[in-house]
Structures are given as C-alpha cells and as structure tokens.
PDB file of C-alpha atoms in Angstrom:
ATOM      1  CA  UNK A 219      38.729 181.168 132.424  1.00 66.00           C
ATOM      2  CA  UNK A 220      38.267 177.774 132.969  1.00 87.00           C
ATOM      3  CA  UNK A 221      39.729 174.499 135.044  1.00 95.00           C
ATOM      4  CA  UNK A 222      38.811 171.458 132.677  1.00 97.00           C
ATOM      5  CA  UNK A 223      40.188 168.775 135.244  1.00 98.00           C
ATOM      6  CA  UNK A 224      39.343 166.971 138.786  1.00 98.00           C
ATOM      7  CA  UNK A 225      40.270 164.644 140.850  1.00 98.00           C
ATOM      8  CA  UNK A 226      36.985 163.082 143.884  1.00 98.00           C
ATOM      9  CA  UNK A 227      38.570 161.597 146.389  1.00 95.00           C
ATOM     10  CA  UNK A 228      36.303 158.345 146.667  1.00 93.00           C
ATOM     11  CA  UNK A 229      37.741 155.558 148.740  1.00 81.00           C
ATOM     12  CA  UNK A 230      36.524 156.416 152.017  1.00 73.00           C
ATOM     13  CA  UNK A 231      34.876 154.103 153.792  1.00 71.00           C
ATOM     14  CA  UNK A 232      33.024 155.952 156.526  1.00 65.00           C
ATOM     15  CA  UNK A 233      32.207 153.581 159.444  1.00 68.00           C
ATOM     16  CA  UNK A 234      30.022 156.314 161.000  1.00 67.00           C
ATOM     17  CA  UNK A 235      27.770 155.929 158.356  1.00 67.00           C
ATOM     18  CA  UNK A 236      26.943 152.424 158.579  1.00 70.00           C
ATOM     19  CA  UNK A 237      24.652 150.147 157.631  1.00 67.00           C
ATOM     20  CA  UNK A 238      25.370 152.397 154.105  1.00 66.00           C
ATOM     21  CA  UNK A 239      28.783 151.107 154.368  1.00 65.00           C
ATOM     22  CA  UNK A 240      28.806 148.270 155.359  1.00 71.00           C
ATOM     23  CA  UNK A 241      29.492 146.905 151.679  1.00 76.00           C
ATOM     24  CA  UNK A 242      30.275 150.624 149.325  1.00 80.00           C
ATOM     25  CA  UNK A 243      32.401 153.158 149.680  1.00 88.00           C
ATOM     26  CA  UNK A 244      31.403 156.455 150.878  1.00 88.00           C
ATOM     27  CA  UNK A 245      31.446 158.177 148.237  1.00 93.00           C
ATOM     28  CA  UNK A 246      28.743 155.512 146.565  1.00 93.00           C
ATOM     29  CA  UNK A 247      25.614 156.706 149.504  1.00 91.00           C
ATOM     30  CA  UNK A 248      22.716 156.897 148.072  1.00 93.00           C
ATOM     31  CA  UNK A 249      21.027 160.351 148.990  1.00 94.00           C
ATOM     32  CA  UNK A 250      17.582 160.989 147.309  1.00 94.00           C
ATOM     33  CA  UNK A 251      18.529 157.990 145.511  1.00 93.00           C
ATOM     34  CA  UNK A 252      21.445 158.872 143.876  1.00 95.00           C
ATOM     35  CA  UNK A 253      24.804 158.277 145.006  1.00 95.00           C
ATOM     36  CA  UNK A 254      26.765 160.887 146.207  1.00 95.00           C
ATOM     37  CA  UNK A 255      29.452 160.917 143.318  1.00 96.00           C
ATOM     38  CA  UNK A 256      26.528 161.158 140.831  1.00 97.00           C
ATOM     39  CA  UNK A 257      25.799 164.682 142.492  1.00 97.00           C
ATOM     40  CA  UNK A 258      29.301 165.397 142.007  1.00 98.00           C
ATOM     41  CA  UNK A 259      29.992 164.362 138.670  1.00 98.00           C
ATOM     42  CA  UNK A 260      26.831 166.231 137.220  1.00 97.00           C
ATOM     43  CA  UNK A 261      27.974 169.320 138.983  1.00 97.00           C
ATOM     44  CA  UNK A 262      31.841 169.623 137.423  1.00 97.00           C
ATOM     45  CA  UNK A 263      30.530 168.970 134.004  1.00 97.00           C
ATOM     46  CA  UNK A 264      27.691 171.379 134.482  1.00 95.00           C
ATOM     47  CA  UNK A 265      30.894 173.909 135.036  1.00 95.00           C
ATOM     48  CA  UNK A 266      33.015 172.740 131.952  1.00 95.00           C
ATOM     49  CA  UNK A 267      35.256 169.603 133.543  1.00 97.00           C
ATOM     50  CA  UNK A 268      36.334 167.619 130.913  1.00 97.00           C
ATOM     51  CA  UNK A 269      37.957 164.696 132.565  1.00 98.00           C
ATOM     52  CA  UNK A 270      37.443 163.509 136.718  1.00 98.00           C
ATOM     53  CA  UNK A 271      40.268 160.688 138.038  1.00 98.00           C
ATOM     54  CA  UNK A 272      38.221 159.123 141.044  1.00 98.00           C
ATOM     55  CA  UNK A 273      41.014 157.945 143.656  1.00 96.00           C
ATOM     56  CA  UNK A 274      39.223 154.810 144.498  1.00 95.00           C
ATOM     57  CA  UNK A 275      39.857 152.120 147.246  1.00 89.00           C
ATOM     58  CA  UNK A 276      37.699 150.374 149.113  1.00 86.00           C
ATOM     59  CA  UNK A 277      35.199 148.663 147.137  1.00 87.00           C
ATOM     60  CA  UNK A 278      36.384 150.434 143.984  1.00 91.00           C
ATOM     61  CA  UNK A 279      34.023 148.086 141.930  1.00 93.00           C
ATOM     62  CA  UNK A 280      31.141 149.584 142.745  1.00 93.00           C
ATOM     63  CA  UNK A 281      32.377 153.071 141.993  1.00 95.00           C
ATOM     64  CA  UNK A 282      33.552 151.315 138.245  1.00 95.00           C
ATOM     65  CA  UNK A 283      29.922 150.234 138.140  1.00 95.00           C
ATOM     66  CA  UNK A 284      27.682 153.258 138.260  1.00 96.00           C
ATOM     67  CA  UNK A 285      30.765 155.939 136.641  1.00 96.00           C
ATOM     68  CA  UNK A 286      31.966 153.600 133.817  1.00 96.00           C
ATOM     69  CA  UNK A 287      34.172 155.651 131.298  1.00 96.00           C
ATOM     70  CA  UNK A 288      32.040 158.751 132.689  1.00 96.00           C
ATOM     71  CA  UNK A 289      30.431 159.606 129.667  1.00 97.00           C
ATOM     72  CA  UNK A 290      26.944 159.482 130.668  1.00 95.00           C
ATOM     73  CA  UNK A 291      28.107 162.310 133.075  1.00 96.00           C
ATOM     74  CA  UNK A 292      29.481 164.517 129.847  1.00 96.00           C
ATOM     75  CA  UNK A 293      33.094 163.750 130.866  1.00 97.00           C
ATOM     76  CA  UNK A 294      35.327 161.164 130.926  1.00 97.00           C
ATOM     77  CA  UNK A 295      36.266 159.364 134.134  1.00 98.00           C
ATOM     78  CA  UNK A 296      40.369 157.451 134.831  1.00 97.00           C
ATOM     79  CA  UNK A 297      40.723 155.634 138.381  1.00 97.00           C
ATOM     80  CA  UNK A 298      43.465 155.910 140.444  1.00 96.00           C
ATOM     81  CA  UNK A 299      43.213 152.536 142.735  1.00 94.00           C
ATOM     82  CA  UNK A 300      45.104 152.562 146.103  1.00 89.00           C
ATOM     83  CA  UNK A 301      46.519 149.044 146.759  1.00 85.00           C
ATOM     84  CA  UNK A 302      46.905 150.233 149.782  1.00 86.00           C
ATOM     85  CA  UNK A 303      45.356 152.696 151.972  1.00 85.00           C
ATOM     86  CA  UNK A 304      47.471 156.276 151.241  1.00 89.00           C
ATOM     87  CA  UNK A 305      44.863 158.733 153.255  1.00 91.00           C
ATOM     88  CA  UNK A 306      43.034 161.465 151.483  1.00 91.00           C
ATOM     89  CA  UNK A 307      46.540 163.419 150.705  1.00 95.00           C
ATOM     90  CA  UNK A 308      48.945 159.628 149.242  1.00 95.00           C
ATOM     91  CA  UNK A 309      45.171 159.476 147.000  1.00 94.00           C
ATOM     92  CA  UNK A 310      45.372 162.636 145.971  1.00 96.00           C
ATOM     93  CA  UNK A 311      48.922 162.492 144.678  1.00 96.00           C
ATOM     94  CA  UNK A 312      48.628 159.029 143.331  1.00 96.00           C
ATOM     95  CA  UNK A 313      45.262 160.923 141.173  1.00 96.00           C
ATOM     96  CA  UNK A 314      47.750 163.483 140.041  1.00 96.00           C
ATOM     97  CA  UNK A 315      49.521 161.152 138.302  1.00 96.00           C
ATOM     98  CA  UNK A 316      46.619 160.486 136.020  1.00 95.00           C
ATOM     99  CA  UNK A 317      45.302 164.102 134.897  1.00 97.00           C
ATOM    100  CA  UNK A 318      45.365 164.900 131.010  1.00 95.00           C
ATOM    101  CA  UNK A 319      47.266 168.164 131.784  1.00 95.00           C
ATOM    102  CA  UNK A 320      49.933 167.824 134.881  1.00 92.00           C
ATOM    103  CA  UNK A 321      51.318 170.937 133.905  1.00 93.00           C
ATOM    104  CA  UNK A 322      47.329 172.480 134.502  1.00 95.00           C
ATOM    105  CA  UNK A 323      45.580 173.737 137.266  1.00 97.00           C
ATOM    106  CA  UNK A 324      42.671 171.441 139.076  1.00 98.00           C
ATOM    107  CA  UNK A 325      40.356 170.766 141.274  1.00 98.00           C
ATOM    108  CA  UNK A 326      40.004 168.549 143.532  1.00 97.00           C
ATOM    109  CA  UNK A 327      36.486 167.512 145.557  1.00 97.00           C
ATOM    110  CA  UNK A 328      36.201 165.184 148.945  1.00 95.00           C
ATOM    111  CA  UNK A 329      33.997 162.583 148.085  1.00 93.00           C
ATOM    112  CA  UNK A 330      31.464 163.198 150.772  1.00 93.00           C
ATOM    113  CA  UNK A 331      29.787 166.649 149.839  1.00 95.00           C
ATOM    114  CA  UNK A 332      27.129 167.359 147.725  1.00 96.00           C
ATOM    115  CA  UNK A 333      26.970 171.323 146.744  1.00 95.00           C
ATOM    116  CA  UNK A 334      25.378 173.894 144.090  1.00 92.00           C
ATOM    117  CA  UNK A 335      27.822 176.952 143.818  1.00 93.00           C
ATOM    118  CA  UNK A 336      28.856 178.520 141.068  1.00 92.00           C
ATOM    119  CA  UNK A 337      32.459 177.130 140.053  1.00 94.00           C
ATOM    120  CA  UNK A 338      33.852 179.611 137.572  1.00 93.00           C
ATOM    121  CA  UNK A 339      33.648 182.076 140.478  1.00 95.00           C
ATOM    122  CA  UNK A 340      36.189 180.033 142.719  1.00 96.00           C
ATOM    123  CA  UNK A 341      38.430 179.377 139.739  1.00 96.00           C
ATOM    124  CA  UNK A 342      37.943 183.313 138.911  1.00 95.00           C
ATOM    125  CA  UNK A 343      39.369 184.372 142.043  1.00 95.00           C
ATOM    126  CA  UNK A 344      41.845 181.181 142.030  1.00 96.00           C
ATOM    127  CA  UNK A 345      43.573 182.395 139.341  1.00 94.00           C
ATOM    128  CA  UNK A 346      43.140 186.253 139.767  1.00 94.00           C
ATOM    129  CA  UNK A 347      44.970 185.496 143.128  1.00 94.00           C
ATOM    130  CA  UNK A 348      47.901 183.300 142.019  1.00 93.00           C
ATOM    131  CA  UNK A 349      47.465 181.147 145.362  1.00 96.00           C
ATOM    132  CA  UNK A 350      48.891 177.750 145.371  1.00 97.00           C
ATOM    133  CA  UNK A 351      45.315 176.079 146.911  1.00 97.00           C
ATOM    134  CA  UNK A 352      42.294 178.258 146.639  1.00 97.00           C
ATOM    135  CA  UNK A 353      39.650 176.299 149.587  1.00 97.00           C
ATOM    136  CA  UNK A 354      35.847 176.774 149.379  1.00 97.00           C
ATOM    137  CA  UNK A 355      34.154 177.790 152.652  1.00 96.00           C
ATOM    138  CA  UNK A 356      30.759 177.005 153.728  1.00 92.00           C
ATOM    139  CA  UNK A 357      29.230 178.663 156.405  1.00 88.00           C
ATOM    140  CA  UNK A 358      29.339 177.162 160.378  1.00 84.00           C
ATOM    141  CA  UNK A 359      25.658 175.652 161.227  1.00 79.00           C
ATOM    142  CA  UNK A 360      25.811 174.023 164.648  1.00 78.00           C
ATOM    143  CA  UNK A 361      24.434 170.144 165.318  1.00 75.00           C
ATOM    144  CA  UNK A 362      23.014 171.731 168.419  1.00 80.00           C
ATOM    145  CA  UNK A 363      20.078 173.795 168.941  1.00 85.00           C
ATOM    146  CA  UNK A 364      20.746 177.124 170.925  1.00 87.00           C
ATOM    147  CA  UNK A 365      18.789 178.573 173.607  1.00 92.00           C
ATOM    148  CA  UNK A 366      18.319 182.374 173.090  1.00 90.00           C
ATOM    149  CA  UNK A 367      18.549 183.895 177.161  1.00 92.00           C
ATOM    150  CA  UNK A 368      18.559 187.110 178.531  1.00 90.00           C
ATOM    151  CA  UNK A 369      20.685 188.421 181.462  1.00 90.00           C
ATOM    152  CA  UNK A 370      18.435 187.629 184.072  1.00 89.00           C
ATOM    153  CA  UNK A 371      18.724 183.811 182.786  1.00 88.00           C
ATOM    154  CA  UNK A 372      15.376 183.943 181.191  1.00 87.00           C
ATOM    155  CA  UNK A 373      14.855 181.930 178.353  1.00 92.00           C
ATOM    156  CA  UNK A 374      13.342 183.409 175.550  1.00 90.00           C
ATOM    157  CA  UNK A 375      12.964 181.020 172.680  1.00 90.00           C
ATOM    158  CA  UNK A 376      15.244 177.962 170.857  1.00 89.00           C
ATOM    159  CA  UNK A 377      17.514 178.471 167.891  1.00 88.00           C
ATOM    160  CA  UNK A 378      17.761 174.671 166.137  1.00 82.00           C
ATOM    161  CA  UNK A 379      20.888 174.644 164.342  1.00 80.00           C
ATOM    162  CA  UNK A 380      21.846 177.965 163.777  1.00 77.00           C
ATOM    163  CA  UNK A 381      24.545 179.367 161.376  1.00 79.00           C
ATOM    164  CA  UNK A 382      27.737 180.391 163.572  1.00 77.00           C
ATOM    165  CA  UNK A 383      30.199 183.188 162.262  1.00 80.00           C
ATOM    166  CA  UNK A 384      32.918 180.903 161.591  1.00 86.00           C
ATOM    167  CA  UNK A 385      33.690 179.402 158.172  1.00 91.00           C
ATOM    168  CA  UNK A 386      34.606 175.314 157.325  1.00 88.00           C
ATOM    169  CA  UNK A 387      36.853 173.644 154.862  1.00 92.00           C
ATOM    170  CA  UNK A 388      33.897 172.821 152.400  1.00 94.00           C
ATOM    171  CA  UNK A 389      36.405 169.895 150.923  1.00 94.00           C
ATOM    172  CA  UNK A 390      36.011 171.837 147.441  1.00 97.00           C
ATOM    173  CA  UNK A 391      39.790 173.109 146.116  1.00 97.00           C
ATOM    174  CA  UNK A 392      41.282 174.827 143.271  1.00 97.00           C
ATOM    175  CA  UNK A 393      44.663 173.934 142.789  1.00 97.00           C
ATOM    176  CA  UNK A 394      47.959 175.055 141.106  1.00 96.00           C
ATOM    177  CA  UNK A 395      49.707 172.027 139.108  1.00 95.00           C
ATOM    178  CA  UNK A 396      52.591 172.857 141.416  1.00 94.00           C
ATOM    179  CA  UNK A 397      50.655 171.651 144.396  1.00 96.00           C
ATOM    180  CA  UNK A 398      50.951 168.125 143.264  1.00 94.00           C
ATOM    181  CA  UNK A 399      54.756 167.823 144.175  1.00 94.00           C
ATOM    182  CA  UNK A 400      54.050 168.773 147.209  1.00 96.00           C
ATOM    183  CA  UNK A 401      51.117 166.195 148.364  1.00 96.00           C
ATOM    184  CA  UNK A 402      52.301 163.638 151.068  1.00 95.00           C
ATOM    185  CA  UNK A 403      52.807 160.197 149.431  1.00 94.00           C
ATOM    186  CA  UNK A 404      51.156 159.000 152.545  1.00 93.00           C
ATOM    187  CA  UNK A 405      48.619 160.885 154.851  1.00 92.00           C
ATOM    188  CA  UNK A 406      46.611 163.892 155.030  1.00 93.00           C
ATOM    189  CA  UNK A 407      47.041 166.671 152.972  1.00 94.00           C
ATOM    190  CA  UNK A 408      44.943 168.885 155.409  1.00 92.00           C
ATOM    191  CA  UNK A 409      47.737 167.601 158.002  1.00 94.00           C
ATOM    192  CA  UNK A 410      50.949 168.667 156.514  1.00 94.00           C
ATOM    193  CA  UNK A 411      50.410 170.523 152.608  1.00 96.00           C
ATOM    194  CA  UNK A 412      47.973 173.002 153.738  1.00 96.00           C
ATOM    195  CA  UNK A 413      49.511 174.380 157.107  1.00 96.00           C
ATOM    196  CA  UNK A 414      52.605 174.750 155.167  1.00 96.00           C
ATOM    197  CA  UNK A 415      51.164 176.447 152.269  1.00 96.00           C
ATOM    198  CA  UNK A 416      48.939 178.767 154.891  1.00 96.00           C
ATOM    199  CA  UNK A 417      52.167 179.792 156.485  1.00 95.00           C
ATOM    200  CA  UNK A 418      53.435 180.582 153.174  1.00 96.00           C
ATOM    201  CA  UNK A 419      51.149 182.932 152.453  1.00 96.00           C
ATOM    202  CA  UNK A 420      50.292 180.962 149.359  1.00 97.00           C
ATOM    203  CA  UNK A 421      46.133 179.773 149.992  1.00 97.00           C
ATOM    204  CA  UNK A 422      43.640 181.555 149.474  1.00 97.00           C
ATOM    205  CA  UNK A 423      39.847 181.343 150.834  1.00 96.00           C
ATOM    206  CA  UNK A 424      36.335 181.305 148.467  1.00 96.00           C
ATOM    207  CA  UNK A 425      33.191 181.760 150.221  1.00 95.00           C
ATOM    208  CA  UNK A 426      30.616 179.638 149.120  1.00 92.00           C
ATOM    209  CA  UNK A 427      26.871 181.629 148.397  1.00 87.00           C
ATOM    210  CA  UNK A 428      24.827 178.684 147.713  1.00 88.00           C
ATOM    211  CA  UNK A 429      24.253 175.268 148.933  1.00 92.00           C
ATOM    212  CA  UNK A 430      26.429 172.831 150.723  1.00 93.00           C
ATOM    213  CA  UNK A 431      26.182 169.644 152.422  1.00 92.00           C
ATOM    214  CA  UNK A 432      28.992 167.240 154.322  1.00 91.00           C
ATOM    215  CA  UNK A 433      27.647 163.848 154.304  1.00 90.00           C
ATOM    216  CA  UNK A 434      29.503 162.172 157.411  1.00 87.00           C
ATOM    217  CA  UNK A 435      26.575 160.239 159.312  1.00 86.00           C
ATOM    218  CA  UNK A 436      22.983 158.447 158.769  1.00 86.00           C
ATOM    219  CA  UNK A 437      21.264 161.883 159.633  1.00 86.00           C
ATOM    220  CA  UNK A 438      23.178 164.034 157.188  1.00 89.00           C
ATOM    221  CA  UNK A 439      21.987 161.592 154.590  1.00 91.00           C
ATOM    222  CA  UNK A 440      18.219 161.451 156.061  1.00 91.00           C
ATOM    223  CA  UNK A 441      18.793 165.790 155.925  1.00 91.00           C
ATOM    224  CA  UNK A 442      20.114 166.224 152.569  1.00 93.00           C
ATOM    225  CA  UNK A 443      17.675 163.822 151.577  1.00 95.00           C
ATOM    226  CA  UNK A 444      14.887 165.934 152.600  1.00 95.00           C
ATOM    227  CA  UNK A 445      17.026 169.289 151.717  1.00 94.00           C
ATOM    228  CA  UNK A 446      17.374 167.871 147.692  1.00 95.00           C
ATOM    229  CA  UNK A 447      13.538 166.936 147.419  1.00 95.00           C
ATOM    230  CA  UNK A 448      12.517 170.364 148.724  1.00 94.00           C
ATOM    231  CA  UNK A 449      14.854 172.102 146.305  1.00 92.00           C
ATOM    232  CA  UNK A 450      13.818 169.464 143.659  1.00 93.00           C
ATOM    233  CA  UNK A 451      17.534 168.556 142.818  1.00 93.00           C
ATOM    234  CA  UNK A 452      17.352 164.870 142.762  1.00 93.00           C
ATOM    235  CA  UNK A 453      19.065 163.556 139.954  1.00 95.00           C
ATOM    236  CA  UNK A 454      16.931 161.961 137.242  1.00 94.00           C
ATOM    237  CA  UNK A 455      16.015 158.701 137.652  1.00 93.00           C
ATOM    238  CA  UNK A 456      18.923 157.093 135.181  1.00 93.00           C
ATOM    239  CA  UNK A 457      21.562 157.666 137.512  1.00 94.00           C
ATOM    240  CA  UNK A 458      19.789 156.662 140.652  1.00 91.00           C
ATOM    241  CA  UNK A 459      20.568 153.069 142.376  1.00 83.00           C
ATOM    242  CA  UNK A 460      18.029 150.346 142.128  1.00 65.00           C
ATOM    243  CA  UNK A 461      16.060 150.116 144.499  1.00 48.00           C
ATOM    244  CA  UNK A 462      17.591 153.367 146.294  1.00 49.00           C
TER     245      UNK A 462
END
C-alpha cells in the first residue's frame, strides 16, 4: 500500500524568519546546513514517492536551483509557479494540476517542517479509513516554561517546554484525489476545505510517534539545528548550501 505522489507547498516567504528570508523562500532555510526542502525530499523518497510538484512562488529560482529535475533526491520534481500569490490552499490546487496520477491519492507536505515518521503507517490507516484528508498530529510542546506549584503556592521546580495533551496540525496530509476539486482557487485550505470536510465526517487524524519540527522563527531553526546534530540527521554534505 503505497502513495507514489506529493505536492510541498514552497512559496512561503516567512517574514518572521528574517534575515533567512530576506532573499529565499521559506521553504529554502538552511537548518544544519541543509535547506529545509532537502529534509523533505529525502524523506518521501525514503517512503517510495516517485514524483514531488513544489508549488513555488516567491523566489522560485532558488528552489529550481538546489531541486533541479529532483533526481539527485531519487524522484522526480514538476513546479507549479504562482504568478500570483494563491495562499497555501489556490497553491495547492494549482499543484494538483500537475501530478502524474489525478485520479490517485497524495500527499501533500507544508514546506516548513522537517519530520522522521514512518509514512506507510499514515497512508495505512488513510486508506483503511476511506477519509477524504487523513492529517498528521504532532504532539503540543509549549514555547513557555511551566512552573510546577503546590496548593499552598509553593513552587516546587520549572518545567521548560513541556509537552501539553493537545495535538497540532503537523502540516503532513494524505489525501483522496477527490480532495483536489474541492481546494479553494484562492486562500487557505485549512480556512474553508478542512472545516467542511471535518463536519462531514470525512478526515481523519494520524498521530505522529517520532520526530517533528515546525520551522516558523530564527529559534526554531537555531533548535532543530541543535535537535538534527544530536540525532546525527544532517543531510550529507552534497545537498547542503555553500557556505551554510
């Protein structure tokens, strides 16, 4: 059981995360080196994607430049290039467009997370389910240290950045070919196809068990930085950025 298609959503340009984008996309941070995409692209064809379209805007060049026709990644890479902006959900649809199989299933990855989880087992349950959008969930952990109090208001010790019993939209999906139809040609899919699909009893939810990293500001990069070196994940050093 397999999903052999993707679509990254890479034209963001992120003005939290300046100076790193202050001339490339978001998607094109280097983290350990390595853009984020490279992370990405490794990752699908480690779990059997064939082909990735890369819905590309701002500074789309750059994102040309280091992917190429994707083969160094073991798949093969088509752009979908906004001439104007179309938010993540208008990208998404335009991307659609350009998948070997539109009658397939696919998945579809926002291009500012950088995970390790094992794929098959959210397609598995994606297609065991029949849901229209399966969504991967990471865990809660809180910016904010915590400060562990009894009820006399004594304060017994500091949590930093605990893990909170709620789960996020990871910005990992599996989707039905249907789904495509259905994307806004303009705007946010997470703002109109999702609550509609929710409501229709036709998403269902994957729990991630491994790692997973947003990427939205200068100290999630300096974190997963540190996070990837400890785990020894950085990529090798052909499809790091000179001078990263």
């Amino acid at each position: 059981m397999s999903i052999e298609q993707a679509i990254i959503l890479a034209g963001g340009q992120a003005t939290r995360m300046r100076p790193y984008t202050d001339d490339a996309p978001k998607a094109m941070v280097p983290v350990a080196g390595s853009p984020i995409l490279g992370y990405q692209l490794l990752w699908l064809a480690e779990h059997g994607v064939k082909q990735v379209v890369l819905s590309v805007g701002y500074r789309a060049d750059l994102i040309r430049a280091y992917v190429g026709d994707g083969s160094r990644f073991g798949l093969s890479a088509a752009y979908a290039v906004e001439d104007e902006p179309l938010g993540r959900g208008g990208g998404m649809k335009l991307a659609t467009r350009q998948l070997a199989d539109p009658a397939g299933d696919f998945l579809a990855l926002n291009g500012d997370v950088i995970t390790h989880f094992d794929l098959g087992d959210l397609i598995e349950g994606h297609a065991r389910s029949g849901a229209a959008v399966t969504i991967a969930l990471s865990p809660y952990r809180s910016n904010w240290g915590v400060v562990d109090i009894d009820e006399a208001d004594r304060v017994r010790g500091f949590v930093q950045s605990p893990v909170l019993p709620y789960w996020i939209n990871s910005g990992v999906y599996a989707m039905a070919s249907q789904v495509s139809g259905l994307l806004p040609d303009k705007g946010d899919h997470e703002d109109t196809t999702f609550p509609a699909l929710a409501e229709q009893d036709r998403m269902r939810a994957f729990r991630i068990d491994g790692y997973w990293r947003g990427i939205d500001t200068v100290k999630d990069v300096k974190e997963a930085t540190g996070e990837l070196l400890g785990q020894g994940r950085e990529l090798p050093v052909r499809f790091r950025l000179t001078g990263a």
